Amino acid sequence: MADSNSLPARLMSSGFKRFSLAPMAITFVIVVCMSLLATQLWMAWRARDVQLNETARESANLAQSVAQHAYDTIKEADTALVGLVERIEKDGVSDLELPRIHTLLAMRVKELPQLHGIFVYAKDGSWLVNSQEVLLANLNNADREYFKYHQKNAERGPHIGPPVRSKSTGDWIITVSRRINMPDGSFGGVALATIDMKYFKVFYDKFSIGERGAIFIATGEGILLLRRPFDEKMLGKDISQFPLFKDYLSKGPVGTASIKSKLDGVTRINSYRRVVEYPLAVSAALSQDEVLGNWRRDVYLQFVVGGMLVLLIAYLGYRMVRQINLRSKTEKKLMLAGIELELINETLSRLACQDGLTGLANRRHFDESLMGEFNRAKRGESALGLIMIDVDFFKQYNDIYGHVAGDECLREIGKVVAYSMRRPGDLAARYGGEEMVVLLPGTDLAGTLAVAENIRGAVQSLGIAHTGNPLGVVTVSVGVEAFSPIHLENQPIELVEAADKALYQAKESGRNQVRCAPSRRRDRDERITLVL
């Protein structure tokens, strides 16, 4: 327990005896300012969440409208194909039927503004009849994706193909097709309805989605059919590995998420859904930055006003605290002068116990600590360990490298010795010349030996060059002793003499080694430790 007359105790006493309003005033001002800022921050973040939630609902409604439009458009085209396929399979396509079918197809295209045309192809891909005024001859669509699809697949459902350019007009179109079967069920041709991509584009351009919003429609497999903003190079692009398809549509047919586009790098609030009955996926997305633009402007304005209010409160608080501090300024100066005097005395006392070269404790401090720890070990019946360290061939080192280098060598070794102190009660000191000691309270012989060996190895690992040492680097010899002192039987000098003898034995045995004192009476626990 700290002495009540020590400097820390007096500092705490002087600080707490006199009540001051300054800390309370500062705390009050800080709490008020932080409360204002926290309230503003919470309100701003709440407004952001509300804005994002409203945008999510808006994009979800937009996606629903786009999906419904896509469904209605495809459904009308597909309905025309269903009747056409049924008629061809039942009545055939004789020369007598072709004019009637042509008239029917032309009428259908006029009725449905989204239709670019309706076509019927024979099983070899040649053109049989279509909705155009004049049937183009010598054209063949056997190379088209939709034709190959129906040729290989017997399914009777609709097939939506990737965007292509019409062979007859050169316009970009989306294809909806159905298979025509022969009476025996074999492939008999393809009925095709083409939807002018401009129809979708005109519809998408009606929506207000900002400058960086996006709408797209794609096949169920992830082939892009159309996107706003329109980019002809993106038509038919495979986006199945983009996050929307890979991470979201794969887990559910409908949803909303903030997604960073791989096409242009814009983060958007994206609502997506699959179209019922047809292999289509649509998405409507609004730029998150654009959505939060107005919110940011409001937040900036709020924080400017709030910041000015906080600064005003802080200034008034500063003036109040300054007035409080001025009242006790003289008293504090006197108190600080006294504290400074005590600090100087404490520093002088500490310097008197410290070695000026290595920064370790000096011989005087060591002797006092040895006496105190020795008596404490006797009362507590605990072990006390001592390590004595001597630098090998240090005189030769000074002769070779000079005393300045010798002093630096001792400083480096002193750092290693100081690092060995792992507990508050351990003490490292310079014993004299190149000798250093480490006092280890509550440490038996085995523990003391372990610390000593760590010091020896660490000094050698420094790799300080020493040509006068056979090993070529600076090393140390270490003597160790540890025992539990017995009241009225042992004296502190015995511990020092035993460690010194062990050090002498280490130096006589070749140096750079750790030796313990010659065998002496120890308690049973120490003998068991040495055996282990």
XYZ file of C-alpha atoms in Angstrom, residues 129-456:
328
model
C -45.435 -16.794 -95.174
C -45.245 -13.628 -93.048
C -46.980 -10.354 -92.302
C -45.002 -8.300 -94.821
C -46.672 -6.955 -97.927
C -44.259 -8.802 -100.207
C -42.771 -12.160 -99.232
C -39.015 -11.984 -99.744
C -37.722 -14.960 -101.679
C -34.515 -16.952 -101.306
C -34.158 -16.104 -97.600
C -33.481 -18.748 -94.972
C -33.486 -18.474 -91.181
C -32.131 -21.898 -90.335
C -29.079 -20.207 -88.784
C -31.095 -18.251 -86.222
C -30.913 -19.170 -82.549
C -34.649 -19.648 -82.159
C -34.832 -21.968 -85.206
C -32.016 -24.187 -83.870
C -33.654 -24.213 -80.465
C -36.991 -25.563 -81.693
C -35.254 -27.922 -84.082
C -33.501 -29.591 -81.150
C -36.225 -29.272 -78.484
C -39.661 -30.827 -78.653
C -41.180 -28.534 -76.024
C -44.287 -26.726 -77.247
C -43.985 -23.680 -75.023
C -42.856 -20.217 -76.130
C -39.177 -19.439 -76.552
C -37.748 -15.933 -76.131
C -34.486 -15.514 -77.943
C -31.672 -12.975 -77.702
C -32.000 -9.656 -79.541
C -31.158 -9.820 -83.242
C -31.330 -7.607 -86.300
C -34.193 -8.339 -88.633
C -33.078 -9.756 -91.976
C -35.931 -7.976 -93.685
C -35.664 -4.475 -92.149
C -32.399 -4.374 -90.235
C -34.179 -3.228 -87.016
C -33.309 -4.599 -83.587
C -36.010 -7.046 -82.527
C -36.867 -9.455 -79.730
C -38.112 -12.830 -80.892
C -40.949 -14.932 -79.491
C -41.300 -18.302 -81.206
C -43.150 -21.606 -81.067
C -42.457 -24.966 -82.652
C -44.636 -26.328 -85.468
C -45.019 -30.108 -85.539
C -45.794 -32.427 -88.386
C -48.739 -34.839 -87.996
C -46.299 -37.497 -86.767
C -44.900 -35.149 -84.102
C -41.647 -34.436 -85.917
C -40.250 -30.956 -86.448
C -42.221 -29.086 -89.065
C -41.017 -25.503 -88.779
C -41.204 -22.394 -86.599
C -43.791 -19.684 -86.036
C -42.119 -16.439 -85.048
C -43.372 -13.110 -83.719
C -40.856 -10.259 -83.582
C -41.263 -7.333 -81.224
C -39.736 -4.029 -82.201
C -37.248 -3.057 -79.520
C -38.286 0.579 -79.938
C -41.620 -0.368 -78.376
C -39.910 -1.233 -75.102
C -37.512 1.685 -75.366
C -40.332 4.215 -75.810
C -42.127 2.741 -72.807
C -39.001 2.801 -70.583
C -38.216 6.395 -71.564
C -41.514 7.499 -70.018
C -40.294 6.719 -66.493
C -38.506 9.343 -64.400
C -35.504 7.445 -63.056
C -32.900 10.222 -62.961
C -29.752 10.502 -64.999
C -28.148 7.374 -63.538
C -31.175 5.147 -63.053
C -31.516 1.933 -65.053
C -34.209 -0.417 -66.354
C -33.540 -3.678 -68.115
C -35.256 -6.799 -69.340
C -33.364 -10.066 -69.807
C -34.077 -13.687 -70.537
C -34.345 -16.092 -67.651
C -30.837 -17.332 -68.419
C -29.358 -13.855 -68.101
C -29.131 -12.674 -71.729
C -29.730 -8.911 -71.826
C -32.581 -7.979 -74.188
C -32.817 -4.243 -73.581
C -31.535 -1.697 -71.087
C -32.073 1.937 -70.320
C -29.806 3.802 -70.797
C -29.725 2.244 -74.246
C -26.420 0.902 -75.517
C -26.463 -1.171 -78.684
C -23.208 -2.875 -77.652
C -24.899 -4.318 -74.558
C -27.682 -6.085 -76.467
C -27.363 -9.833 -76.080
C -24.707 -9.562 -73.362
C -24.569 -12.438 -70.862
C -25.134 -10.986 -67.372
C -25.876 -14.303 -65.651
C -22.716 -13.967 -63.527
C -23.525 -10.440 -62.410
C -24.592 -10.076 -58.739
C -28.269 -9.571 -59.582
C -28.571 -12.992 -61.218
C -25.884 -14.846 -59.303
C -26.617 -13.645 -55.773
C -30.220 -12.450 -55.762
C -32.480 -13.874 -58.500
C -31.021 -17.308 -57.797
C -32.459 -17.098 -54.252
C -35.881 -15.635 -54.944
C -38.040 -14.368 -57.814
C -38.736 -10.941 -56.256
C -36.667 -8.589 -54.127
C -34.938 -5.271 -53.589
C -31.261 -4.707 -52.825
C -28.487 -2.121 -53.125
C -26.204 -3.456 -55.857
C -23.147 -1.986 -57.533
C -23.534 -2.442 -61.271
C -20.771 -4.261 -63.127
C -21.766 -2.443 -66.297
C -21.063 1.130 -65.162
C -19.985 0.843 -61.493
C -23.001 2.801 -60.162
C -24.573 1.674 -56.874
C -28.341 1.489 -57.284
C -31.373 0.559 -55.227
C -32.426 -2.311 -57.426
C -35.863 -3.960 -57.463
C -36.025 -7.129 -59.522
C -38.549 -9.829 -60.363
C -39.097 -12.719 -62.717
C -42.029 -12.538 -65.129
C -44.751 -15.074 -64.447
C -45.292 -17.666 -67.255
C -42.394 -16.416 -69.387
C -38.627 -16.900 -68.934
C -37.935 -13.229 -68.369
C -36.381 -11.133 -65.616
C -36.789 -7.384 -65.236
C -35.114 -4.824 -63.029
C -35.781 -1.197 -62.157
C -33.013 0.633 -60.322
C -32.518 4.153 -59.001
C -29.095 5.630 -58.326
C -28.423 5.741 -54.598
C -26.320 8.893 -54.944
C -29.098 10.701 -56.824
C -31.731 9.505 -54.363
C -29.704 10.792 -51.422
C -28.744 14.057 -53.114
C -31.503 16.157 -51.537
C -30.996 14.369 -48.230
C -27.307 15.304 -48.252
C -28.082 18.942 -48.926
C -30.565 18.991 -46.030
C -28.058 17.272 -43.755
C -25.323 19.756 -44.658
C -27.655 22.660 -43.893
C -28.764 21.109 -40.600
C -25.208 20.461 -39.502
C -24.118 23.973 -40.424
C -26.888 25.446 -38.281
C -26.345 22.877 -35.540
C -22.587 23.376 -35.682
C -22.980 27.121 -35.237
C -25.240 26.506 -32.238
C -22.731 24.060 -30.735
C -19.911 26.551 -31.277
C -21.944 29.271 -29.564
C -22.657 27.023 -26.595
C -19.019 25.934 -26.487
C -17.848 29.561 -26.532
C -20.199 30.526 -23.702
C -19.043 27.476 -21.792
C -15.435 28.426 -22.393
C -16.053 31.901 -21.005
C -17.774 30.447 -17.954
C -14.976 27.964 -17.268
C -12.373 30.676 -17.781
C -14.024 32.828 -15.145
C -14.097 29.907 -12.732
C -10.449 29.140 -13.383
C -9.341 32.732 -12.885
C -10.688 32.687 -9.324
C -8.375 29.857 -8.293
C -5.398 30.672 -10.503
C -3.188 32.054 -7.738
C -3.900 29.140 -5.435
C -3.144 26.651 -8.173
C 0.148 28.349 -8.962
C 1.196 27.973 -5.345
C 0.099 24.350 -5.313
C 1.953 23.648 -8.559
C 5.091 25.262 -7.178
C 4.930 22.935 -4.210
C 4.325 19.963 -6.426
C 7.240 20.914 -8.671
C 9.503 21.120 -5.624
C 8.419 17.679 -4.488
C 8.926 16.323 -7.996
C 12.442 17.700 -8.051
C 13.173 16.090 -4.701
C 11.719 12.804 -5.916
C 13.806 12.982 -9.109
C 16.955 13.644 -7.105
C 16.133 10.729 -4.826
C 15.536 8.478 -7.816
C 18.766 9.575 -9.517
C 20.625 8.824 -6.303
C 19.481 5.198 -6.645
C 20.166 4.853 -10.375
C 23.332 4.013 -12.278
C 24.093 6.851 -14.669
C 25.580 4.670 -17.421
C 23.226 1.696 -17.748
C 20.054 3.157 -16.265
C 19.842 0.181 -13.884
C 19.690 0.501 -10.115
C 23.022 1.367 -8.518
C 24.919 -0.544 -5.834
C 23.332 1.425 -3.025
C 19.815 0.690 -4.209
C 20.693 -2.976 -4.662
C 22.060 -3.295 -1.122
C 18.919 -1.729 0.343
C 16.628 -3.928 -1.764
C 18.621 -7.075 -0.922
C 18.226 -6.421 2.782
C 14.502 -5.745 2.470
C 13.754 -8.721 0.216
C 15.932 -11.033 2.346
C 13.956 -10.150 5.478
C 10.663 -10.492 3.590
C 11.698 -13.943 2.319
C 12.540 -15.020 5.897
C 9.127 -13.905 7.160
C 7.265 -15.470 4.286
C 9.451 -18.593 4.125
C 9.861 -18.039 0.370
C 12.865 -18.429 -1.906
C 15.065 -15.536 -3.001
C 17.161 -15.810 -6.164
C 20.245 -13.831 -7.153
C 22.021 -13.666 -10.518
C 25.525 -12.208 -10.846
C 26.706 -11.319 -14.347
C 30.205 -10.480 -15.524
C 31.190 -9.458 -19.078
C 33.841 -11.832 -20.445
C 37.179 -10.301 -21.456
C 35.862 -6.797 -20.870
C 39.306 -5.332 -20.194
C 40.439 -6.581 -23.597
C 37.295 -5.072 -25.110
C 38.191 -1.633 -23.700
C 41.785 -2.028 -24.875
C 40.666 -2.954 -28.409
C 37.675 -0.691 -28.955
C 38.149 2.068 -26.429
C 36.235 3.115 -23.320
C 33.489 4.893 -25.251
C 32.652 1.653 -27.040
C 32.944 -0.164 -23.710
C 30.372 2.140 -22.163
C 28.002 1.564 -25.114
C 28.533 -2.205 -24.735
C 27.533 -2.009 -21.066
C 24.425 0.007 -21.994
C 23.297 -2.672 -24.475
C 23.886 -5.448 -21.949
C 22.059 -3.362 -19.330
C 19.010 -3.258 -21.616
C 19.041 -7.062 -21.872
C 19.363 -7.406 -18.092
C 16.544 -4.883 -17.515
C 14.304 -6.794 -19.930
C 14.732 -9.909 -17.768
C 12.690 -8.257 -15.027
C 9.186 -9.528 -15.713
C 7.610 -8.812 -12.295
C 7.266 -5.588 -10.294
C 9.397 -6.947 -7.434
C 12.390 -7.954 -9.592
C 15.434 -5.669 -9.479
C 18.332 -5.320 -11.917
C 21.379 -3.331 -10.812
C 24.910 -2.518 -11.798
C 27.058 -4.077 -9.089
C 30.353 -2.513 -10.117
C 32.496 -2.143 -13.234
C 31.244 -4.679 -15.771
C 29.305 -6.691 -13.149
C 25.526 -6.638 -12.933
C 23.051 -8.417 -10.660
C 19.403 -9.430 -10.822
C 17.421 -9.963 -7.591
C 14.424 -12.286 -7.997
C 12.079 -12.448 -4.956
C 9.926 -15.556 -4.690
C 12.031 -17.467 -7.237
C 13.605 -20.880 -6.590
C 16.860 -22.131 -8.057
C 15.268 -23.616 -11.173
C 13.485 -20.368 -12.003
C 16.606 -18.319 -11.312
C 18.665 -20.582 -13.575
C 16.094 -20.161 -16.351
C 16.242 -16.363 -16.127
C 20.038 -16.456 -16.042
C 20.258 -18.656 -19.126
C 17.880 -16.322 -20.985
C 20.140 -13.368 -20.152
C 23.285 -15.209 -21.251
